[in-house]
Coordinates of C-alpha atoms in Angstrom, one line a residue:
M1 CA -17.5 2.3 31.6
E2 CA -15.0 0.1 29.8
Y3 CA -14.9 -1.0 26.2
S4 CA -12.8 -4.1 25.3
N5 CA -12.2 -6.1 22.2
N6 CA -10.5 -9.4 22.2
F7 CA -8.9 -10.4 18.9
R8 CA -6.7 -13.3 18.2
N9 CA -4.8 -13.4 21.4
H10 CA -4.5 -9.5 21.6
T11 CA -6.5 -7.7 24.2
Y12 CA -7.2 -3.9 23.9
V13 CA -8.9 -2.0 26.7
V14 CA -10.1 1.5 26.3
S15 CA -11.3 2.9 29.7
E16 CA -12.5 6.4 30.6
V17 CA -9.0 7.2 31.9
A18 CA -7.5 6.1 28.7
L19 CA -9.9 8.2 26.7
K20 CA -9.0 11.1 28.8
L21 CA -5.4 10.6 28.2
A22 CA -6.1 10.3 24.5
A23 CA -7.1 14.0 24.5
E24 CA -3.4 14.7 25.3
P25 CA -2.0 11.9 23.1
R26 CA 1.7 13.2 23.2
R27 CA 2.1 12.1 26.8
F28 CA 3.3 8.6 26.2
S29 CA 6.0 7.5 28.5
T30 CA 8.3 8.6 31.2
V31 CA 10.6 5.6 30.9
Q32 CA 13.7 5.5 28.8
E33 CA 12.8 2.5 26.6
S34 CA 11.4 3.1 23.0
Y35 CA 7.8 2.0 23.5
L36 CA 4.7 3.9 22.6
K37 CA 1.0 3.0 22.9
N38 CA -1.8 5.2 21.5
P39 CA -5.0 4.3 23.4
G40 CA -7.1 6.0 20.7
T41 CA -9.7 8.8 21.0
E42 CA -12.7 6.5 20.4
P43 CA -13.2 2.7 20.6
L44 CA -12.3 0.2 17.9
I45 CA -15.2 -0.6 15.5
T46 CA -16.3 -4.2 15.6
A47 CA -17.8 -4.7 12.2
T48 CA -17.0 -6.2 8.8
F49 CA -16.0 -4.0 5.9
G50 CA -19.0 -5.0 3.9
D51 CA -21.2 -3.8 6.7
R52 CA -19.4 -0.4 6.9
L53 CA -19.7 0.1 3.2
T54 CA -23.4 -0.6 3.3
D55 CA -23.9 2.0 6.0
T56 CA -21.9 4.5 4.1
A57 CA -23.9 3.9 0.9
N58 CA -27.2 4.2 2.7
R59 CA -26.2 7.6 4.0
N60 CA -24.9 8.7 0.6
P61 CA -26.9 6.9 -2.2
G62 CA -26.6 9.6 -4.8
K63 CA -23.0 10.7 -4.2
I64 CA -20.4 9.6 -6.7
A65 CA -18.4 6.7 -5.3
I66 CA -16.2 5.9 -8.4
K67 CA -15.4 7.8 -11.5
S68 CA -13.1 6.0 -14.0
I69 CA -11.8 8.7 -16.4
Y70 CA -10.4 6.4 -19.1
E71 CA -13.5 4.0 -19.0
D72 CA -15.9 7.0 -18.9
V73 CA -17.8 5.3 -16.1
T74 CA -19.4 7.0 -13.1
L75 CA -21.0 5.0 -10.3
T76 CA -22.9 6.5 -7.4
Y77 CA -22.8 4.6 -4.1
E78 CA -26.2 3.2 -4.8
D79 CA -25.0 2.0 -8.3
L80 CA -21.8 0.5 -6.8
M81 CA -23.6 -1.4 -4.0
K82 CA -26.2 -2.7 -6.4
K83 CA -23.7 -4.0 -8.8
A84 CA -21.4 -5.4 -6.1
D85 CA -24.2 -7.2 -4.3
S86 CA -25.4 -8.6 -7.5
F87 CA -21.9 -9.8 -8.3
G88 CA -21.7 -11.4 -4.9
C89 CA -24.9 -13.2 -5.5
G90 CA -23.6 -14.4 -8.8
L91 CA -20.6 -15.8 -7.2
Q92 CA -22.7 -17.9 -4.8
A93 CA -24.9 -18.9 -7.7
V94 CA -22.0 -20.5 -9.4
G95 CA -20.7 -22.4 -6.3
Y96 CA -18.8 -20.0 -4.1
E97 CA -19.2 -20.1 -0.3
A98 CA -18.0 -17.9 2.5
G99 CA -14.3 -18.3 3.0
D100 CA -13.6 -19.2 -0.6
K101 CA -10.9 -17.2 -2.4
L102 CA -11.3 -15.3 -5.6
G103 CA -8.1 -14.1 -7.3
I104 CA -8.3 -10.6 -8.7
W105 CA -5.9 -10.3 -11.6
S106 CA -6.6 -7.0 -13.3
H107 CA -5.4 -3.5 -13.8
N108 CA -7.2 -0.5 -12.2
C109 CA -10.8 -0.3 -13.4
S110 CA -14.3 0.1 -12.2
Q111 CA -14.9 -3.7 -12.5
W112 CA -12.0 -4.3 -10.1
V113 CA -13.8 -2.3 -7.4
I114 CA -17.1 -4.1 -8.1
A115 CA -15.5 -7.5 -7.9
V116 CA -13.6 -6.8 -4.7
I117 CA -16.5 -5.2 -2.8
G118 CA -18.9 -7.9 -4.1
A119 CA -16.6 -10.7 -2.9
V120 CA -16.1 -9.0 0.5
K121 CA -19.7 -8.5 1.1
A122 CA -20.5 -12.1 0.2
G123 CA -17.8 -13.4 2.6
I124 CA -15.6 -14.4 -0.3
I125 CA -11.9 -13.4 0.1
P126 CA -10.4 -11.4 -2.7
V127 CA -6.7 -12.3 -3.4
L128 CA -5.1 -9.4 -5.1
I129 CA -2.6 -10.3 -7.9
N130 CA -0.1 -8.1 -9.7
P131 CA -1.6 -7.6 -13.2
M132 CA 1.9 -7.6 -14.7
Y133 CA 2.6 -11.2 -13.5
E134 CA 3.2 -13.7 -16.3
K135 CA 2.3 -17.4 -16.4
S136 CA 4.8 -18.8 -13.8
E137 CA 4.1 -16.0 -11.4
L138 CA 0.3 -16.4 -11.7
S139 CA 0.6 -20.1 -11.3
Y140 CA 2.5 -19.6 -8.1
C141 CA -0.3 -17.3 -6.7
I142 CA -3.1 -19.7 -7.7
N143 CA -1.3 -22.6 -5.9
K144 CA -0.2 -20.6 -2.9
T145 CA -3.6 -19.4 -2.0
E146 CA -5.7 -22.3 -3.3
L147 CA -8.0 -20.1 -5.4
K148 CA -11.5 -21.2 -6.1
G149 CA -11.8 -18.8 -9.0
L150 CA -10.0 -16.1 -10.9
F151 CA -11.4 -12.7 -12.0
I152 CA -9.5 -11.2 -14.9
G153 CA -9.4 -7.8 -16.5
E154 CA -10.5 -6.7 -19.9
T155 CA -7.7 -6.8 -22.6
I156 CA -5.7 -3.5 -22.7
R157 CA -2.6 -2.5 -24.5
N158 CA 0.3 -4.8 -23.6
K159 CA -1.8 -7.0 -21.5
N160 CA -4.0 -9.8 -22.8
Y161 CA -5.2 -11.8 -19.8
N162 CA -7.3 -14.1 -22.1
K163 CA -4.4 -15.2 -24.1
T164 CA -2.3 -16.0 -21.0
L165 CA -5.0 -18.1 -19.5
Y166 CA -5.8 -20.0 -22.7
D167 CA -2.1 -20.7 -23.0
M168 CA -1.9 -21.9 -19.3
L169 CA -5.2 -23.7 -19.3
P170 CA -6.0 -25.4 -22.7
E171 CA -9.1 -27.0 -21.1
L172 CA -10.9 -23.7 -21.4
N173 CA -11.1 -24.1 -25.2
S174 CA -13.4 -27.1 -24.9
C175 CA -15.7 -26.5 -21.9
S176 CA -18.5 -24.3 -20.7
A177 CA -17.9 -21.8 -17.9
R178 CA -19.9 -24.0 -15.5
S179 CA -18.0 -27.3 -16.3
F180 CA -14.5 -25.9 -16.1
T181 CA -11.9 -28.0 -14.2
T182 CA -8.2 -28.4 -14.5
R183 CA -5.7 -31.0 -13.2
Q184 CA -3.1 -28.2 -12.9
F185 CA -5.0 -26.4 -10.2
T186 CA -7.3 -28.7 -8.3
N187 CA -9.1 -26.0 -6.4
L188 CA -9.7 -23.7 -9.4
S189 CA -13.2 -24.1 -10.7
S190 CA -14.2 -20.8 -12.4
I191 CA -12.8 -17.9 -14.4
I192 CA -14.7 -14.7 -14.7
T193 CA -13.8 -11.8 -17.1
A194 CA -14.5 -8.1 -16.9
G195 CA -14.5 -8.1 -20.7
K196 CA -17.5 -8.0 -23.0
E197 CA -16.6 -10.8 -25.3
K198 CA -18.1 -14.3 -25.0
M199 CA -15.5 -17.0 -24.5
N200 CA -15.4 -20.7 -23.9
G201 CA -15.0 -21.7 -20.3
I202 CA -15.2 -18.2 -18.9
F203 CA -18.0 -16.4 -17.1
N204 CA -18.8 -12.8 -18.1
M205 CA -19.1 -10.4 -15.1
D206 CA -22.0 -8.4 -16.7
D207 CA -24.0 -11.6 -17.2
L208 CA -23.5 -12.6 -13.6
I209 CA -24.6 -9.2 -12.4
K210 CA -27.7 -9.2 -14.8
E211 CA -28.8 -12.6 -13.8
N212 CA -28.7 -11.8 -10.1
I213 CA -29.7 -8.2 -10.0
N214 CA -32.9 -8.9 -8.0
R215 CA -31.5 -11.3 -5.5
N216 CA -31.2 -10.3 -1.9
P217 CA -27.5 -10.3 -0.7
I218 CA -28.2 -9.8 3.0
I219 CA -27.9 -13.6 3.8
Y220 CA -24.3 -13.7 2.7
G221 CA -23.0 -11.5 5.5
R222 CA -24.4 -13.4 8.4
T223 CA -21.5 -15.9 8.6
V224 CA -18.7 -13.3 8.3
K225 CA -17.1 -12.0 11.5
P226 CA -14.8 -9.1 12.1
E227 CA -11.9 -11.3 12.9
D228 CA -12.2 -13.3 9.6
V229 CA -10.0 -12.7 6.7
C230 CA -11.1 -9.7 4.6
I231 CA -8.4 -9.5 1.9
V232 CA -5.2 -11.1 0.8
H233 CA -2.2 -9.1 -0.6
F234 CA 1.0 -10.5 -1.9
T235 CA 4.2 -8.9 -0.7
S236 CA 6.6 -7.6 -3.4
G237 CA 8.8 -10.7 -3.1
S238 CA 12.1 -8.7 -3.4
T239 CA 13.9 -11.3 -1.2
G240 CA 12.2 -14.5 -2.4
S241 CA 8.8 -15.7 -3.5
P242 CA 6.0 -13.4 -2.5
K243 CA 4.1 -14.1 0.7
A244 CA 0.4 -14.0 0.9
V245 CA -0.7 -11.6 3.7
Q246 CA -4.1 -12.2 5.3
D247 CA -5.6 -9.0 6.8
S248 CA -8.8 -9.1 8.8
H249 CA -12.0 -7.1 8.5
L250 CA -11.3 -5.6 11.9
G251 CA -7.9 -4.4 10.6
V252 CA -9.3 -3.0 7.3
V253 CA -12.3 -1.4 9.0
N254 CA -10.3 0.4 11.6
T255 CA -7.3 1.3 9.4
T256 CA -9.7 2.9 6.9
H257 CA -11.7 4.6 9.7
F258 CA -8.9 6.1 11.7
S259 CA -6.5 6.9 8.8
G260 CA -9.4 8.5 7.0
L261 CA -10.1 10.8 10.1
R262 CA -6.5 11.8 10.2
S263 CA -6.7 12.7 6.4
N264 CA -9.9 14.7 7.0
F265 CA -11.8 12.5 4.5
N266 CA -14.8 12.6 6.8
E267 CA -15.1 16.4 6.2
D268 CA -16.9 18.0 3.3
H269 CA -16.8 16.1 -0.1
Q270 CA -13.4 14.8 -0.7
I271 CA -12.3 13.7 -4.2
I272 CA -9.3 11.3 -4.2
C273 CA -7.1 10.6 -7.3
V274 CA -6.4 6.9 -7.5
Q275 CA -3.0 6.5 -9.2
T276 CA -1.5 3.7 -7.2
P277 CA -2.0 0.1 -8.4
L278 CA -5.0 -1.3 -6.6
F279 CA -3.5 -4.8 -6.1
H280 CA -1.0 -3.1 -3.6
A281 CA -2.1 -2.4 0.0
L282 CA -1.4 1.3 -0.5
G283 CA -3.8 1.3 -3.4
S284 CA -6.5 -0.9 -2.2
I285 CA -6.7 0.0 1.5
I286 CA -5.5 3.6 1.7
T287 CA -6.3 5.0 -1.8
L288 CA -9.5 3.2 -2.5
M289 CA -11.2 1.6 0.7
M290 CA -10.4 4.5 2.9
P291 CA -12.2 7.2 0.8
L292 CA -15.2 4.7 0.3
H293 CA -15.5 4.1 4.0
H294 CA -15.9 7.9 4.5
G295 CA -18.3 8.5 1.6
A296 CA -15.7 10.3 -0.6
T297 CA -15.2 10.0 -4.4
A298 CA -12.4 7.9 -5.9
V299 CA -11.2 8.9 -9.3
I300 CA -9.4 6.2 -11.3
A301 CA -6.9 8.0 -13.4
S302 CA -5.7 5.2 -15.8
P303 CA -5.5 1.5 -16.0
I304 CA -1.8 1.4 -15.1
Y305 CA 0.2 4.1 -13.4
S306 CA 0.8 7.1 -15.7
P307 CA 2.0 10.5 -14.2
S308 CA 0.5 12.4 -17.1
A309 CA -2.9 10.8 -16.5
S310 CA -2.7 11.4 -12.7
L311 CA -1.9 15.0 -13.3
H312 CA -4.8 15.3 -15.7
A313 CA -7.2 13.6 -13.2
V314 CA -6.2 15.9 -10.3
C315 CA -6.9 19.0 -12.5
S316 CA -9.9 18.0 -14.5
E317 CA -11.8 16.4 -11.6
N318 CA -10.9 19.1 -9.0
C319 CA -9.3 16.4 -6.8
T320 CA -8.9 17.4 -3.2
A321 CA -6.5 14.6 -2.3
I322 CA -3.9 12.4 -3.9
T323 CA -1.9 9.4 -2.6
G324 CA 1.4 8.1 -4.0
T325 CA 4.8 6.7 -3.5
P326 CA 7.8 9.2 -3.6
T327 CA 8.6 8.0 -7.0
M328 CA 5.2 8.9 -8.3
Y329 CA 5.5 12.4 -7.0
V330 CA 9.0 12.7 -8.6
D331 CA 7.4 11.7 -11.9
M332 CA 4.6 14.2 -11.6
L333 CA 6.9 17.0 -10.6
S334 CA 8.9 16.3 -13.8
M335 CA 5.7 16.6 -15.8
M336 CA 4.8 19.9 -14.0
K337 CA 8.1 21.5 -15.0
N338 CA 7.7 24.8 -16.7
R339 CA 3.9 24.5 -16.5
D340 CA 2.1 27.4 -14.8
D341 CA -1.4 26.6 -16.3
L342 CA -2.4 23.8 -13.9
S343 CA -5.5 24.1 -11.9
L344 CA -4.8 22.5 -8.6
K345 CA -7.2 22.4 -5.7
L346 CA -5.6 19.8 -3.5
N347 CA -6.1 19.8 0.3
T348 CA -3.9 16.8 1.0
A349 CA -1.0 15.1 -0.7
L350 CA -0.3 11.8 1.1
V351 CA 3.2 10.3 0.7
A352 CA 3.5 6.6 1.5
G353 CA 4.9 3.3 0.3
A354 CA 8.6 4.1 0.6
P355 CA 11.0 6.6 2.5
C356 CA 10.5 10.2 1.4
S357 CA 13.3 12.7 1.7
P358 CA 12.7 16.1 3.3
E359 CA 13.8 17.7 0.0
L360 CA 11.0 15.9 -1.9
I361 CA 8.5 17.1 0.8
R362 CA 9.6 20.6 0.2
R363 CA 9.2 20.2 -3.6
I364 CA 5.7 18.7 -3.2
N365 CA 4.8 21.6 -0.9
D366 CA 6.0 24.1 -3.4
R367 CA 4.6 22.8 -6.7
F368 CA 1.4 21.0 -5.7
K369 CA 0.3 23.8 -3.5
A370 CA -1.7 21.4 -1.3
K371 CA -2.8 22.8 2.0
V372 CA -1.0 19.9 3.7
V373 CA 1.6 17.4 2.6
R374 CA 1.5 14.4 4.9
N375 CA 3.5 11.2 5.5
L376 CA 2.2 7.7 6.1
Y377 CA 4.2 4.6 7.1
G378 CA 2.8 1.1 7.1
L379 CA 3.3 -2.5 5.8
T380 CA 1.0 -4.9 4.0
E381 CA 1.4 -7.0 7.2
C382 CA 0.0 -4.1 9.3
T383 CA -3.0 -3.4 7.1
A384 CA -1.1 -0.5 5.5
T385 CA -0.8 1.9 8.5
V386 CA 1.3 2.2 11.6
F387 CA 2.3 5.9 11.7
Q388 CA 0.6 8.8 9.9
S389 CA 1.1 12.6 10.1
K390 CA -1.6 14.5 12.0
P391 CA -3.5 17.2 10.3
D392 CA -1.9 20.0 12.3
D393 CA 1.7 18.8 12.1
E394 CA 4.2 21.5 11.2
D395 CA 6.2 21.0 7.9
D396 CA 9.4 20.4 9.8
L397 CA 7.8 17.5 11.6
V398 CA 6.4 16.0 8.4
M399 CA 9.8 16.3 6.7
N400 CA 11.7 14.5 9.5
T401 CA 9.3 11.8 10.6
V402 CA 6.9 9.3 9.1
G403 CA 4.1 10.5 11.3
Y404 CA 2.3 9.9 14.6
I405 CA 1.5 6.5 16.0
T406 CA -2.0 5.4 14.8
D407 CA -4.9 4.8 17.2
H408 CA -5.0 1.6 19.3
V409 CA -1.5 0.5 18.3
E410 CA 1.6 -0.2 20.2
V411 CA 5.2 0.0 18.9
K412 CA 8.6 -0.6 20.2
V413 CA 12.2 -0.4 18.9
V414 CA 14.5 -3.3 19.8
D415 CA 18.1 -4.4 19.4
S416 CA 19.3 -7.6 17.9
S417 CA 18.6 -9.4 21.2
G418 CA 15.0 -8.2 21.3
N419 CA 15.6 -5.7 24.1
M420 CA 14.1 -2.3 23.9
V421 CA 16.6 0.5 23.1
P422 CA 16.4 4.1 24.6
F423 CA 14.3 6.8 22.8
G424 CA 16.2 8.2 19.9
C425 CA 18.4 5.1 19.4
Q426 CA 18.1 2.8 16.3
G427 CA 16.7 -0.6 16.3
E428 CA 14.0 -2.8 14.6
L429 CA 10.5 -1.6 14.8
A430 CA 7.9 -4.0 16.2
V431 CA 4.1 -3.5 16.1
R432 CA 1.2 -4.8 18.1
G433 CA -2.5 -4.0 17.5
Y434 CA -5.7 -4.7 15.6
N435 CA -3.8 -3.9 12.4
N436 CA -1.4 -6.9 12.5
M437 CA -2.1 -9.5 9.9
I438 CA -3.6 -12.8 10.8
N439 CA -0.7 -14.7 9.2
Y440 CA 1.1 -15.5 5.9
L441 CA -1.3 -17.9 4.2
N442 CA 0.1 -21.4 4.0
D443 CA 3.5 -20.3 5.4
P444 CA 3.7 -21.1 9.0
I445 CA 7.6 -20.8 9.2
K446 CA 7.6 -17.2 7.8
T447 CA 4.6 -16.4 10.0
K448 CA 6.5 -17.5 13.2
E449 CA 9.6 -15.5 12.1
T450 CA 7.5 -12.3 11.7
L451 CA 4.8 -12.7 14.5
R452 CA 6.3 -13.4 17.9
D453 CA 4.4 -13.1 21.2
G454 CA 1.8 -10.9 19.7
W455 CA 4.4 -8.5 18.1
L456 CA 5.0 -8.1 14.4
Y457 CA 8.6 -7.5 13.6
T458 CA 8.9 -5.2 10.6
G459 CA 12.5 -5.6 9.5
D460 CA 12.6 -1.7 9.4
T461 CA 15.2 0.3 11.3
F462 CA 13.5 3.0 13.3
T463 CA 13.9 5.6 16.1
L464 CA 11.0 6.8 18.2
T465 CA 10.4 10.1 19.9
R466 CA 8.7 10.4 23.3
D467 CA 5.8 12.4 21.9
G468 CA 4.6 9.6 19.5
Y469 CA 6.5 10.0 16.2
G470 CA 8.5 7.6 14.3
K471 CA 11.6 8.1 12.1
L472 CA 12.3 5.5 9.4
V473 CA 16.1 5.0 9.1
G474 CA 15.8 2.3 6.4
R475 CA 15.3 -1.5 5.9
S476 CA 17.5 -3.5 8.1
K477 CA 18.7 -5.5 5.1
D478 CA 19.6 -2.2 3.3
V479 CA 22.0 -1.0 6.0
I480 CA 25.6 -0.7 4.6
I481 CA 28.4 -2.1 6.8
R482 CA 31.6 -0.3 5.7
G483 CA 34.7 -1.3 7.6
G484 CA 32.5 -2.0 10.7
E485 CA 30.6 1.2 10.5
N486 CA 26.8 0.9 10.0
I487 CA 25.5 3.4 7.4
A488 CA 21.9 4.0 6.8
P489 CA 21.3 4.7 3.1
R490 CA 18.3 7.0 3.8
E491 CA 20.6 9.5 5.5
V492 CA 23.0 9.8 2.5
E493 CA 20.0 9.9 0.1
D494 CA 18.4 12.8 1.9
C495 CA 21.7 14.7 1.5
L496 CA 22.1 13.9 -2.2
N497 CA 18.5 14.9 -2.9
T498 CA 19.3 18.4 -1.9
H499 CA 21.7 18.8 -4.8
P500 CA 20.0 21.0 -7.5
N501 CA 20.9 18.6 -10.4
V502 CA 19.5 15.6 -8.7
I503 CA 16.0 14.3 -9.2
E504 CA 16.3 11.4 -6.8
S505 CA 19.0 9.1 -5.6
Q506 CA 19.5 5.6 -4.3
V507 CA 22.4 4.5 -2.1
V508 CA 23.5 0.9 -2.0
G509 CA 26.5 -1.0 -0.6
V510 CA 28.7 -2.9 -3.2
T511 CA 31.2 -5.5 -2.4
D512 CA 34.7 -4.3 -1.4
E513 CA 37.6 -6.6 -0.7
R514 CA 39.1 -4.4 2.1
L515 CA 36.0 -2.8 3.7
G516 CA 33.4 -5.4 3.1
E517 CA 31.1 -2.9 1.5
E518 CA 31.7 0.5 -0.2
I519 CA 29.1 3.2 -0.6
C520 CA 27.7 3.7 -4.1
A521 CA 25.4 6.6 -5.0
V522 CA 23.1 6.0 -7.9
V523 CA 21.4 9.2 -9.1
R524 CA 18.8 10.4 -11.6
L525 CA 19.7 13.9 -13.0
H526 CA 17.5 16.7 -14.5
D527 CA 17.6 17.1 -18.2
N528 CA 21.0 18.2 -19.5
A529 CA 22.4 18.2 -16.0
K530 CA 25.8 16.7 -15.2
M531 CA 27.5 15.4 -12.1
T532 CA 30.9 14.0 -11.3
L533 CA 32.1 12.1 -8.3
E534 CA 34.0 15.1 -7.1
D535 CA 30.8 17.3 -7.4
L536 CA 29.0 14.7 -5.3
K537 CA 31.8 14.6 -2.6
K538 CA 31.9 18.4 -2.5
H539 CA 28.2 18.6 -2.0
C540 CA 28.3 16.1 0.9
F541 CA 31.4 17.5 2.6
G542 CA 30.4 19.2 5.9
K543 CA 27.0 17.7 5.8
L544 CA 27.9 14.0 6.4
A545 CA 30.7 12.3 8.2
T546 CA 33.5 11.5 5.8
F547 CA 33.0 7.7 6.1
K548 CA 29.4 8.2 4.9
I549 CA 30.3 10.1 1.7
P550 CA 29.9 7.8 -1.3
K551 CA 33.0 6.7 -3.0
I552 CA 31.3 5.5 -6.2
L553 CA 28.9 7.4 -8.4
K554 CA 26.6 5.9 -11.0
I555 CA 24.0 7.7 -13.2
M556 CA 20.7 6.1 -14.4
E557 CA 17.8 7.5 -16.5
N558 CA 15.3 5.3 -14.6
F559 CA 15.4 3.1 -11.5
P560 CA 14.1 -0.4 -11.7
K561 CA 10.8 -0.5 -9.8
T562 CA 8.1 -3.0 -8.7
A563 CA 4.7 -2.6 -10.2
S564 CA 3.6 -0.6 -7.1
G565 CA 6.3 2.0 -7.7
K566 CA 8.9 0.9 -5.1
V567 CA 12.5 1.2 -6.2
Q568 CA 14.2 -2.2 -6.3
K569 CA 17.6 -1.5 -4.5
H570 CA 18.6 -5.2 -4.9
R571 CA 18.3 -4.9 -8.6
I572 CA 20.4 -1.7 -8.7
K573 CA 23.0 -3.5 -6.6
E574 CA 23.0 -6.5 -9.0
L575 CA 23.4 -4.3 -12.1
I576 CA 26.5 -2.6 -10.4
E577 CA 28.1 -5.8 -9.2
S578 CA 27.6 -7.5 -12.5
G579 CA 29.2 -4.7 -14.4
K580 CA 26.1 -3.7 -16.3
L581 CA 25.9 -0.3 -14.7

């Protein structure tokens, strides 16, 4: 018997032979080229994410789905689905149709979850927008994605969404919510707020839910297909304007299913701490949607990332899992210093979103006392997951790889000419599978650059092992070329991070007249610690080739980061070369 699924020019076939091979998944290839394919241990799921959530809720109606600590809100799966369905009905009642796009411009909150799930179940596409964006950035997002509407968060400290919108759209002051139009954004026809206050020109979320509480939402799902767009995320835009990534229902459903299985979220009752920003793919797909797919509880620690709030949530709610970027774990480890009174019951600490050094993995293992610390590598363009540690991986494997290739996905590593390199050799990682994005919305040129012949080219420098594991060397654009030698910053950072005075490090190439680029180490130090360039060189000597040892040292208290917690290397480099650091 054979299972097949055709999706946007990619064909995946899982036969009985393939399923038998999957029982021994580390037998991948006998050829020399860096190519891997994981046939999966079970077929792909052909369903929409709304359908899967409905099934989960029907099995677990009384189980807590969402607990928002700072809002003092608890929603069971039955509560969540009822509110989400009612909100989806409310969207249709004010003019939304399947395929329309709703911008979600809000911090982490229970209403964010209701809005996104309600939209998805109604066939409306949520477009996730960084809550820290200001007027010009928000305008770009609205225009780029041709939003039909915008959902905004309730005013919190340092973020007044209402004021920004009234400044941008003076028409709101003199119209009703149902009659709002603006010449600035021709597609934008409605604004919805999570706040309680009544405002001109803006719908109230609670009112839409109450007005549609008894309507049947089933009719909304009939026109939505697994291959349709499920959700849109913006890339971080570190090298230009952000791109709008369209991921499919098929991608979201299977990523959250298979990644959740690998995280054991299908076992017992898992309680996951949500600390990552939900507008980011790591936050929305891995930290929120994955637990909800498997009937777990998601605990929202705070409206914006706060290491102290995250630590409080993990302890007070007896969280069994936490997901975060390396920087988030560094911050929490600093908060945990000299504290032996913490009640930690973690089964899993998942590290993702940026390269993680072996030293940081060791520190997480030591202080968080989780049963397992695991790695995950993915991109927004690959629905957040390509590699992920397996539950039984040894610590050494976790420290030195980004995990094992995910189910039903192919990867290869190629040189600058597009030819596959031998196993163990460096090159650019390319990915093919259900998880690849549909495209960059309204950006055919960038789409063609990234998606070629069914393969998505990541821009990341990788090596592959024959038994299915990937090693991230670094971003191709981050590679330092010093006097003709290619140097991967990650390797140098891993060495620096083992110094007892170093909290974390970033290595960048700065312009040098003779060599083209020189290696500069930028470090964060523990309180009252000191370091000189000679200290650094002494630490690296014998561990790194001499040409890889940094010749410049800079010390910072905090690294510039994106809102999703990724360190902005380009900003560090700009500060150094401008003389500001």
